[in-house]
mmCIF file of C-alpha atoms in Angstrom:
data_model
loop_
_atom_site.group_PDB
_atom_site.id
_atom_site.type_symbol
_atom_site.label_atom_id
_atom_site.label_comp_id
_atom_site.label_asym_id
_atom_site.label_seq_id
_atom_site.Cartn_x
_atom_site.Cartn_y
_atom_site.Cartn_z
ATOM 1 C CA MET A 27 48.889 -58.164 -62.955
ATOM 2 C CA ILE A 28 45.499 -59.203 -63.817
ATOM 3 C CA GLY A 29 42.108 -59.607 -61.633
ATOM 4 C CA LEU A 30 38.919 -61.565 -62.294
ATOM 5 C CA LYS A 31 36.130 -60.358 -60.947
ATOM 6 C CA ILE A 32 33.339 -63.208 -60.564
ATOM 7 C CA TYR A 33 30.071 -62.091 -60.244
ATOM 8 C CA LEU A 34 27.412 -64.506 -57.760
ATOM 9 C CA THR A 35 24.380 -64.393 -57.259
ATOM 10 C CA LEU A 36 23.001 -66.947 -54.726
ATOM 11 C CA LYS A 37 20.309 -69.368 -53.546
ATOM 12 C CA GLU A 38 17.920 -68.243 -51.512
ATOM 13 C CA GLY A 39 19.833 -68.402 -47.266
ATOM 14 C CA MET A 40 23.266 -70.145 -48.973
ATOM 15 C CA ASP A 41 25.121 -66.802 -47.628
ATOM 16 C CA GLN A 42 26.965 -68.951 -45.233
ATOM 17 C CA GLY A 43 27.436 -71.897 -46.901
ATOM 18 C CA LEU A 44 29.455 -69.410 -49.719
ATOM 19 C CA ILE A 45 31.066 -68.074 -46.689
ATOM 20 C CA ASP A 46 32.386 -71.316 -45.546
ATOM 21 C CA ALA A 47 33.530 -72.548 -48.715
ATOM 22 C CA TYR A 48 35.094 -69.756 -49.348
ATOM 23 C CA LYS A 49 37.157 -70.011 -45.753
ATOM 24 C CA SER A 50 37.538 -73.111 -45.893
ATOM 25 C CA SER A 51 38.950 -74.156 -48.974
ATOM 26 C CA PHE A 52 38.813 -72.044 -52.622
ATOM 27 C CA GLN A 53 40.778 -69.054 -50.183
ATOM 28 C CA PRO A 54 43.508 -71.365 -49.012
ATOM 29 C CA ALA A 55 44.189 -73.108 -52.063
ATOM 30 C CA ILE A 56 44.854 -70.271 -54.287
ATOM 31 C CA LYS A 57 47.187 -68.201 -52.029
ATOM 32 C CA VAL A 58 49.263 -70.651 -52.100
ATOM 33 C CA GLN A 59 49.411 -71.017 -55.971
ATOM 34 C CA ASP A 60 52.314 -69.294 -57.932
ATOM 35 C CA GLY A 61 51.802 -65.882 -58.766
ATOM 36 C CA PHE A 62 48.971 -65.109 -56.492
ATOM 37 C CA ARG A 63 48.437 -61.372 -55.195
ATOM 38 C CA ASN A 64 45.412 -61.035 -53.266
ATOM 39 C CA VAL A 65 41.725 -62.632 -53.124
ATOM 40 C CA MET A 66 37.982 -61.065 -51.445
ATOM 41 C CA LEU A 67 34.995 -62.523 -50.800
ATOM 42 C CA LEU A 68 32.120 -58.935 -50.689
ATOM 43 C CA LYS A 69 28.718 -58.681 -50.739
ATOM 44 C CA LYS A 70 27.493 -55.818 -51.802
ATOM 45 C CA GLN A 71 25.470 -53.972 -49.626
ATOM 46 C CA ASP A 72 21.960 -53.681 -48.562
ATOM 47 C CA SER A 73 21.689 -56.965 -51.321
ATOM 48 C CA LEU A 74 20.532 -60.017 -50.322
ATOM 49 C CA CYS A 75 21.936 -62.492 -53.177
ATOM 50 C CA THR A 76 25.208 -60.504 -54.946
ATOM 51 C CA TRP A 77 28.487 -61.344 -53.625
ATOM 52 C CA GLU A 78 31.441 -60.910 -55.549
ATOM 53 C CA ILE A 79 35.331 -63.064 -55.453
ATOM 54 C CA ASN A 80 38.084 -60.810 -56.601
ATOM 55 C CA LEU A 81 41.277 -62.272 -57.669
ATOM 56 C CA PHE A 82 44.683 -60.969 -58.536
ATOM 57 C CA PHE A 83 46.975 -62.720 -60.054
ATOM 58 C CA ASP A 84 50.664 -61.064 -62.002
ATOM 59 C CA THR A 85 49.645 -63.347 -65.120
ATOM 60 C CA GLU A 86 47.308 -64.545 -66.380
ATOM 61 C CA GLU A 87 49.406 -67.673 -67.666
ATOM 62 C CA GLN A 88 49.683 -68.115 -63.633
ATOM 63 C CA ARG A 89 46.056 -67.181 -63.202
ATOM 64 C CA GLN A 90 45.173 -70.340 -66.404
ATOM 65 C CA THR A 91 47.251 -72.850 -64.551
ATOM 66 C CA TRP A 92 45.781 -72.523 -60.812
ATOM 67 C CA VAL A 93 42.029 -72.696 -62.479
ATOM 68 C CA ALA A 94 44.174 -76.342 -64.211
ATOM 69 C CA THR A 95 44.974 -77.438 -60.727
ATOM 70 C CA ASP A 96 42.870 -80.313 -58.407
ATOM 71 C CA ALA A 97 42.585 -77.405 -55.736
ATOM 72 C CA HIS A 98 40.712 -75.163 -58.715
ATOM 73 C CA GLN A 99 38.787 -78.527 -59.522
ATOM 74 C CA ASP A 100 38.248 -79.617 -55.934
ATOM 75 C CA ALA A 101 37.322 -75.617 -54.475
ATOM 76 C CA TRP A 102 35.183 -74.354 -57.277
ATOM 77 C CA PRO A 103 31.971 -76.754 -57.209
ATOM 78 C CA LYS A 104 31.445 -75.871 -53.345
ATOM 79 C CA ILE A 105 31.038 -72.107 -53.721
ATOM 80 C CA ALA A 106 29.163 -73.277 -57.034
ATOM 81 C CA ALA A 107 26.829 -75.452 -54.968
ATOM 82 C CA ASN A 108 25.583 -72.095 -53.304
ATOM 83 C CA CYS A 109 24.857 -70.584 -57.050
ATOM 84 C CA VAL A 110 22.461 -69.781 -59.084
ATOM 85 C CA ASN A 111 24.547 -68.008 -61.552
ATOM 86 C CA ALA A 112 28.179 -66.516 -61.610
ATOM 87 C CA GLU A 113 29.755 -64.202 -64.016
ATOM 88 C CA TRP A 114 33.188 -63.103 -64.618
ATOM 89 C CA VAL A 115 35.145 -60.164 -66.090
ATOM 90 C CA LEU A 116 38.643 -60.122 -66.273
ATOM 91 C CA TYR A 117 41.281 -56.961 -65.630
ATOM 92 C CA GLU A 118 44.370 -55.638 -67.050
ATOM 93 C CA ILE A 119 46.084 -53.772 -63.976
ATOM 94 C CA THR A 120 47.909 -51.196 -64.531
ATOM 95 C CA GLU A 121 50.330 -50.249 -61.394
#
């Protein structure tokens, strides 16, 4: 299994925009992908702008297939529009 942590720094006042984009576009689009395991939107406690999206797939190939879909190409810009920065780290997970 693989996990991807996406660290988001939001534009000021864009918390609700991020939540709306996640709930209405990103989450529904990723949940139907082959190999999908889980996705979470997390806000760091006591932080004004640090958020994470953590997502999990069975394989890296399945995650890359998701990234290449029209659904991802539609959903990700809606997330990114709320951010000044996004960085990510890919993990291999041993169960």
